[in-house]
mmCIF file of C-alpha atoms in Angstrom:
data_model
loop_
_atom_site.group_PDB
_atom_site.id
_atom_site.type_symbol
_atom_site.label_atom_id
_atom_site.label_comp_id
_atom_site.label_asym_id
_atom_site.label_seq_id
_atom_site.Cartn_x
_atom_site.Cartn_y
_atom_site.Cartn_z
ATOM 1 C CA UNK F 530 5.151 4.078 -16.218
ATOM 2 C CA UNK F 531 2.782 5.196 -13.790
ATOM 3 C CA UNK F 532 3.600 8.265 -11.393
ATOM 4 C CA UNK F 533 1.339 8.663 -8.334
ATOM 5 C CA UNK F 534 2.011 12.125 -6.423
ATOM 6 C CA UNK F 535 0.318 13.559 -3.491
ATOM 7 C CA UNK F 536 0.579 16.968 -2.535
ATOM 8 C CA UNK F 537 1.128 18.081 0.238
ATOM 9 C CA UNK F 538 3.242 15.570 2.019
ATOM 10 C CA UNK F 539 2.487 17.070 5.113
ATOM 11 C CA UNK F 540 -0.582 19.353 6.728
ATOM 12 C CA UNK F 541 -1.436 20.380 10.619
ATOM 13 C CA UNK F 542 -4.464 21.790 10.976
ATOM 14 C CA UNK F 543 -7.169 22.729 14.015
ATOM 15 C CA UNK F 544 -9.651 20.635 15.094
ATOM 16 C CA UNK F 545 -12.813 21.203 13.412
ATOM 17 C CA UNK F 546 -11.453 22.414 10.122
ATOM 18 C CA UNK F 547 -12.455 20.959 7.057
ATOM 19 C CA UNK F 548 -9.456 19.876 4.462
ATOM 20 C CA UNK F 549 -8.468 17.931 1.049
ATOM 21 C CA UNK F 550 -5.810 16.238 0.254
ATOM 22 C CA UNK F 551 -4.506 15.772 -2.967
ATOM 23 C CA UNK F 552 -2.895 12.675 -5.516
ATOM 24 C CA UNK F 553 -1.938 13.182 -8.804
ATOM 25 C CA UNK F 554 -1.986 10.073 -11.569
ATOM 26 C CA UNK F 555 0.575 10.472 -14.792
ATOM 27 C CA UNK F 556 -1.317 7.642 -17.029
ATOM 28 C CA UNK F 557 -5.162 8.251 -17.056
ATOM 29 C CA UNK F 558 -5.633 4.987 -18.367
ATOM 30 C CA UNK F 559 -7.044 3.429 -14.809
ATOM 31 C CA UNK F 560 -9.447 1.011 -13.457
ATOM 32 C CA UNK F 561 -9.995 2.550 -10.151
ATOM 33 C CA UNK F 562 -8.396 4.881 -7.559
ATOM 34 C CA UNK F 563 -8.561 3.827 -3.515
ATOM 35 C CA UNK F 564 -7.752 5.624 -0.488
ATOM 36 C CA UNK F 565 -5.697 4.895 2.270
ATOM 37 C CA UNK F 566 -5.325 5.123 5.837
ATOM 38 C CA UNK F 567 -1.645 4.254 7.750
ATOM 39 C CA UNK F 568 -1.193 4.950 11.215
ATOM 40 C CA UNK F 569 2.360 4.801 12.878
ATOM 41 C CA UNK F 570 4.032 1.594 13.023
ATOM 42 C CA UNK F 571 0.945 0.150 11.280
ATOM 43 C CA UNK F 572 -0.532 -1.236 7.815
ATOM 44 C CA UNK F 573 -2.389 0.466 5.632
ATOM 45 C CA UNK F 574 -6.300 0.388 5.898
ATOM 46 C CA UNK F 575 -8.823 0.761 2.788
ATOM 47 C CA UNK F 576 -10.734 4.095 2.998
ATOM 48 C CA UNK F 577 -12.438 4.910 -0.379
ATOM 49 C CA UNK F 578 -12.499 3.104 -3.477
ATOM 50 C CA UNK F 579 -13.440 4.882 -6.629
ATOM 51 C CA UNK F 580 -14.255 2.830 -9.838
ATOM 52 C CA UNK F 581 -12.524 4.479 -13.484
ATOM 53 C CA UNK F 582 -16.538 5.195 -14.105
ATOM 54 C CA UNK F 583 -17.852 6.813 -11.214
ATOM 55 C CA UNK F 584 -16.911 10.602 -9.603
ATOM 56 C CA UNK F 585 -16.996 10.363 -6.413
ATOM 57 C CA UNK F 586 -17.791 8.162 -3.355
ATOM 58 C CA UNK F 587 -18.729 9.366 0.404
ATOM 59 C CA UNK F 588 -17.798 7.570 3.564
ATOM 60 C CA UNK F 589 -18.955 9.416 6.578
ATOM 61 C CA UNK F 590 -17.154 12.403 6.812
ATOM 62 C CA UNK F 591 -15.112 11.445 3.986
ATOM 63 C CA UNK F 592 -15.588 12.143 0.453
ATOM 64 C CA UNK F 593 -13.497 11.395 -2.619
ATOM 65 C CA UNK F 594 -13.585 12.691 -5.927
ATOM 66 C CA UNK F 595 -11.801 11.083 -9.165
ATOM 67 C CA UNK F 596 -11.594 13.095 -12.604
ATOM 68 C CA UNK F 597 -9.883 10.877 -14.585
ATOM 69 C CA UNK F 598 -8.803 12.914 -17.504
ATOM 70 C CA UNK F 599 -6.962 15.453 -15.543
ATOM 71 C CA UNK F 600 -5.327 12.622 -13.512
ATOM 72 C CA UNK F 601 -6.267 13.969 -10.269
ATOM 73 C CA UNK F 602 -8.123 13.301 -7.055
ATOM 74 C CA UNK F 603 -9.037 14.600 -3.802
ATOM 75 C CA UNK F 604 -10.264 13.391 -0.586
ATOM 76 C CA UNK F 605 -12.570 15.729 1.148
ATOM 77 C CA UNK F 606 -12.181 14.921 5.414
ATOM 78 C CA UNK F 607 -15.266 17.348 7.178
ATOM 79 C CA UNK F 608 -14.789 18.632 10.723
ATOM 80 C CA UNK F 609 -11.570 17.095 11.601
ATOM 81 C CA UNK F 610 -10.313 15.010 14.873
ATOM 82 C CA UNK F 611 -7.730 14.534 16.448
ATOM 83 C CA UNK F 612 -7.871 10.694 15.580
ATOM 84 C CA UNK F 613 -7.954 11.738 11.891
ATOM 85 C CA UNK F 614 -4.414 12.145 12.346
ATOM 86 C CA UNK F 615 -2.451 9.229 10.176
ATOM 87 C CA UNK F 616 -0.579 9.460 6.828
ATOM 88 C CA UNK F 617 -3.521 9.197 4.153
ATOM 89 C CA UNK F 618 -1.803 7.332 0.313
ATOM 90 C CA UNK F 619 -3.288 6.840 -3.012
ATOM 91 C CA UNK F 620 -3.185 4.407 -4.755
ATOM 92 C CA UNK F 621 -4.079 3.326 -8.611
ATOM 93 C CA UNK F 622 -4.580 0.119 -10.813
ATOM 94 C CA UNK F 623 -3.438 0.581 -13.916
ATOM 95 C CA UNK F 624 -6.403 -0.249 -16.469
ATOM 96 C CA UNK F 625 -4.260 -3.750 -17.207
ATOM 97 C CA UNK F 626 -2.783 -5.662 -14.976
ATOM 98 C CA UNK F 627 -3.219 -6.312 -11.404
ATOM 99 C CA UNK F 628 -1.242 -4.022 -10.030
ATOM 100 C CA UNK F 629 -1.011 -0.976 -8.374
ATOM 101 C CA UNK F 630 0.951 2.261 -8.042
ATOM 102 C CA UNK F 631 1.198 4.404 -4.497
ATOM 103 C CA UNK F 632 1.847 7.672 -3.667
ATOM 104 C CA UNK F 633 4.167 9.060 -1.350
ATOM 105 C CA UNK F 634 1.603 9.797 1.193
ATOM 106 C CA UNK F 635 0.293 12.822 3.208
ATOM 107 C CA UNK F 636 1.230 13.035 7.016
ATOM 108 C CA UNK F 637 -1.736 14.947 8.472
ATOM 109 C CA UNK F 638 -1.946 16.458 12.224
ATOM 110 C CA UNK F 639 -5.097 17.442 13.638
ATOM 111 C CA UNK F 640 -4.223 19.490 16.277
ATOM 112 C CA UNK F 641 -7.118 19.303 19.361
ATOM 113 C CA UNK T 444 -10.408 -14.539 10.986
ATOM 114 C CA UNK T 445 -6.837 -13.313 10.921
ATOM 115 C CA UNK T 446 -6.667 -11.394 8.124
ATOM 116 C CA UNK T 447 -3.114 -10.930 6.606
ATOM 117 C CA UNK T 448 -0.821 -11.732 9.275
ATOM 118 C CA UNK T 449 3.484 -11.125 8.799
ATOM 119 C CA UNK T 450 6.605 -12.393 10.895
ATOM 120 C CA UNK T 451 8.558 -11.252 12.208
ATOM 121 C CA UNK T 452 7.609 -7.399 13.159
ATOM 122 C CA UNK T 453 11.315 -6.680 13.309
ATOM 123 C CA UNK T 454 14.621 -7.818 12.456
ATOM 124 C CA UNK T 455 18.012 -6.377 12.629
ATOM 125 C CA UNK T 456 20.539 -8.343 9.826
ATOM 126 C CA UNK T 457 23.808 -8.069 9.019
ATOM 127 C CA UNK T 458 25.059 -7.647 5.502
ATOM 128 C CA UNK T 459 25.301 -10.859 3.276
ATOM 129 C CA UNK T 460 23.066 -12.826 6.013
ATOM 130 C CA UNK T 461 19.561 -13.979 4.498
ATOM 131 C CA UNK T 462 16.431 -14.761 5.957
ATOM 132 C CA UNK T 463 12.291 -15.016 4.955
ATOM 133 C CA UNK T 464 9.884 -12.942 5.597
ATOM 134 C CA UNK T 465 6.839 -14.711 6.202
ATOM 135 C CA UNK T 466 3.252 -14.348 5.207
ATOM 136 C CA UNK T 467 0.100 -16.017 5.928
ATOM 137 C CA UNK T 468 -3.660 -14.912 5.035
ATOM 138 C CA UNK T 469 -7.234 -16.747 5.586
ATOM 139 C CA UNK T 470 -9.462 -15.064 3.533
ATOM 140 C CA UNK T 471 -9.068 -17.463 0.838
ATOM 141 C CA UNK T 472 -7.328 -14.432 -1.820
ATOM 142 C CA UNK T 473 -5.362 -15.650 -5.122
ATOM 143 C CA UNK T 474 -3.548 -12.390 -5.563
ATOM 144 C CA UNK T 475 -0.880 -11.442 -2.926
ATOM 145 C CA UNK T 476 1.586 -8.785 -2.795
ATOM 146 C CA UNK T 477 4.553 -7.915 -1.190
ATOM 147 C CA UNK T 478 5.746 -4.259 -1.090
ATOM 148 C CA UNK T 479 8.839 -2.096 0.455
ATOM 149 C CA UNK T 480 8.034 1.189 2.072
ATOM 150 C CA UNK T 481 11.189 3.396 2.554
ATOM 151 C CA UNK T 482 10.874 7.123 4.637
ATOM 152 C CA UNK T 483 8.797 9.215 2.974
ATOM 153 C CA UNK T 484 8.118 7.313 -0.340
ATOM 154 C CA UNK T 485 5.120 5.272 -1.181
ATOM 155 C CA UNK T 486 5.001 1.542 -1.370
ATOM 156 C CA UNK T 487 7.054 0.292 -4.047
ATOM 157 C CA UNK T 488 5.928 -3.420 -5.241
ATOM 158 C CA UNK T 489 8.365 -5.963 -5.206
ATOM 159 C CA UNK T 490 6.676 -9.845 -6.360
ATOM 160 C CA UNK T 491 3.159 -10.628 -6.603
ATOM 161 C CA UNK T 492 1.272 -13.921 -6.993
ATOM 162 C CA UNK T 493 -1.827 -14.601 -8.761
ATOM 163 C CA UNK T 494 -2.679 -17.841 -7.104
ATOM 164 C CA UNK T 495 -0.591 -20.975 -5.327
ATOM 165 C CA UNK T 496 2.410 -21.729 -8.196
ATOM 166 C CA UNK T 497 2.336 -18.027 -9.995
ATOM 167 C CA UNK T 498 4.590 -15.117 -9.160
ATOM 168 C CA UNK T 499 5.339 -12.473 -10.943
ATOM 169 C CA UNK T 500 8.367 -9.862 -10.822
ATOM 170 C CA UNK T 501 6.620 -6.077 -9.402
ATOM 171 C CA UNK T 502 8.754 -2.877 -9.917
ATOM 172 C CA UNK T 503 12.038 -3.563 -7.354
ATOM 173 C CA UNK T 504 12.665 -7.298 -7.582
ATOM 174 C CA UNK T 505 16.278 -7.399 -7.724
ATOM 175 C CA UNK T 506 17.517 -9.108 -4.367
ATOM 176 C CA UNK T 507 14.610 -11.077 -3.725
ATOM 177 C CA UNK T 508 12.673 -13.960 -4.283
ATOM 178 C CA UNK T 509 9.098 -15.429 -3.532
ATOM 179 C CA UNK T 510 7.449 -19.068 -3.390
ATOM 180 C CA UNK T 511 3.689 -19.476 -3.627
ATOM 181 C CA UNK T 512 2.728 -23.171 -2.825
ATOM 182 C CA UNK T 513 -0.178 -23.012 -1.095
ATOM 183 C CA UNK T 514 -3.270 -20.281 -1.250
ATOM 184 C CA UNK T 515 -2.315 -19.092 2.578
ATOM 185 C CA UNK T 516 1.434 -18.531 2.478
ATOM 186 C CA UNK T 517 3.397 -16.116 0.582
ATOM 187 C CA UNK T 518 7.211 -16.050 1.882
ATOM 188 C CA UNK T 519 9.539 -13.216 0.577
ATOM 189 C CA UNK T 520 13.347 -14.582 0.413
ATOM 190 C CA UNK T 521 16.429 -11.964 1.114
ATOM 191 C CA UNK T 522 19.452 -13.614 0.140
ATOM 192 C CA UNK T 523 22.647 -11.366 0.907
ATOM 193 C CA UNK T 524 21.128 -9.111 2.617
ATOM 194 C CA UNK T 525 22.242 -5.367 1.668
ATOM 195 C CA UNK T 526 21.840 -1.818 3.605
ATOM 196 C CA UNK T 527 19.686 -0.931 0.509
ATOM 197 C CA UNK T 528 16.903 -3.400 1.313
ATOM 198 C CA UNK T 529 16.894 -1.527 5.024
ATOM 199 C CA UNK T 530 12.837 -1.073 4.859
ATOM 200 C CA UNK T 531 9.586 -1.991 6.304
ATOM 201 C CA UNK T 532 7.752 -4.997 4.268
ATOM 202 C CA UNK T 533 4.705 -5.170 3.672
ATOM 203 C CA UNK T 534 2.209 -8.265 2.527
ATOM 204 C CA UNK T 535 -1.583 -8.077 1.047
ATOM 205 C CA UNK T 536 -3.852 -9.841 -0.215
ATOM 206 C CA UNK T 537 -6.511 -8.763 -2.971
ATOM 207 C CA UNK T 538 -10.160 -10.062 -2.938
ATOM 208 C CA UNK T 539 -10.529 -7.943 -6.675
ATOM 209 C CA UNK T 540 -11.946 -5.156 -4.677
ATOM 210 C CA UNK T 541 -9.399 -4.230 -1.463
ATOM 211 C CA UNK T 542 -6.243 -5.296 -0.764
ATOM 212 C CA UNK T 543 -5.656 -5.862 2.597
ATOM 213 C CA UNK T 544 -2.653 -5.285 4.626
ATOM 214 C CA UNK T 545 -0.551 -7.056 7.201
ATOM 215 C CA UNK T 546 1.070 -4.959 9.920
ATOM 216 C CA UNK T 547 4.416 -5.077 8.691
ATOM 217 C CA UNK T 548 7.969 -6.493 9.046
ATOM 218 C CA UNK T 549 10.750 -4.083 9.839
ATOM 219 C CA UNK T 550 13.990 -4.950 9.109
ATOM 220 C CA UNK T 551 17.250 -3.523 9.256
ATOM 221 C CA UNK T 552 20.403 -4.046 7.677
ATOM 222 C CA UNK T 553 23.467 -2.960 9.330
#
């Protein structure tokens, strides 16, 4: 069964600073990793979407990076705002299926 | 173009009372989804469909039930309601690239 982690579950940090945040896969049989936005009270919005095949992909000031075989991958935010601040999840689809697995989320603060 | 729209936002139960969630989308998607988010956990999938007459059981089923007769509307059933299903719902829809997300149905079971 699939185990999505992300590390760590919370971060504050200055406005201005760059900073990654981190989701761990269990099964790196995948069809593609996404990132997620959820603000408070809110659903969750589509960031990033990284196919099984590719490395990376670059929004903006965003950037995410998948290495499959070590199950892992980051999203890069560059000179952080205050409206960055939301919980940020990953999610994967399992190479079969049409489903997919979430994380637990990271709640980050950018302090102005 | 509504998107993935869910009612109601909140709802306060008692136990063994049941209700529907509701959830409508018009961007035409065969695969829907309805997950439970819980304080501080991720979203945990409960039924999908993969177009109007298929469901399928996700990872936390037990307690609920789904109906998919049309394309648009994907109601999730709570019969006997418990404190354990004390969560925020959410619905998507999947165009094989993004899901997309409604805004959410709280609901409390006291």
């Amino acid at each position: 069964k699939q185990e999505v982690t992300q590390i760590p579950a919370a971060l504050s940090v200055p406005e201005g600073e760059n900073l990654v945040l981190n989701c761990s896969f269990t099964d790196s049989a995948i069809y593609n990793l996404q990132w997620f936005r959820q603000d408070p009270g809110k659903g969750l919005t589509s960031l990033l979407l990284i196919q099984s095949s590719q490395r990376e992909q670059t929004s903006g000031r965003l950037n995410a990076s998948l290495d499959k075989s070590s199950g892992r991958s980051t999203l890069y935010i560059a000179a952080s705002q205050p409206g960055d601040s939301a919980t940020y999840l990953c999610a994967v689809r399992g190479s079969t299926g049409n489903q997919f697995y979430f994380g637990t989320g990271t709640s980050l603060t950018v302090i102005p | 173009n509504a998107g993935v729209t869910q009612t109601p936002k909140f709802r306060i139960l008692k136990i063994g009372q049941s209700m529907t969630l509701q959830c409508t989308q018009d961007m035409n998607h065969n695969y829907m989804y309805w997950y439970r988010q819980d304080p501080g956990m991720g979203l945990k999938l409960i039924y999908y469909s993969v177009g109007a007459g298929i469901t399928d059981k996700g990872e936390v089923p037990n307690g609920y039930n789904v109906s998919r007769s049309t394309t648009e509307d994907f109601p999730l059933r709570l019969e006997l309601a418990a404190p354990s299903q004390t969560s925020v719902y959410f619905c998507a829809g999947w165009d094989g690239h993004t899901q997309y997300f409604g805004p959410g149905t709280r609901l409390t079971v006291l």
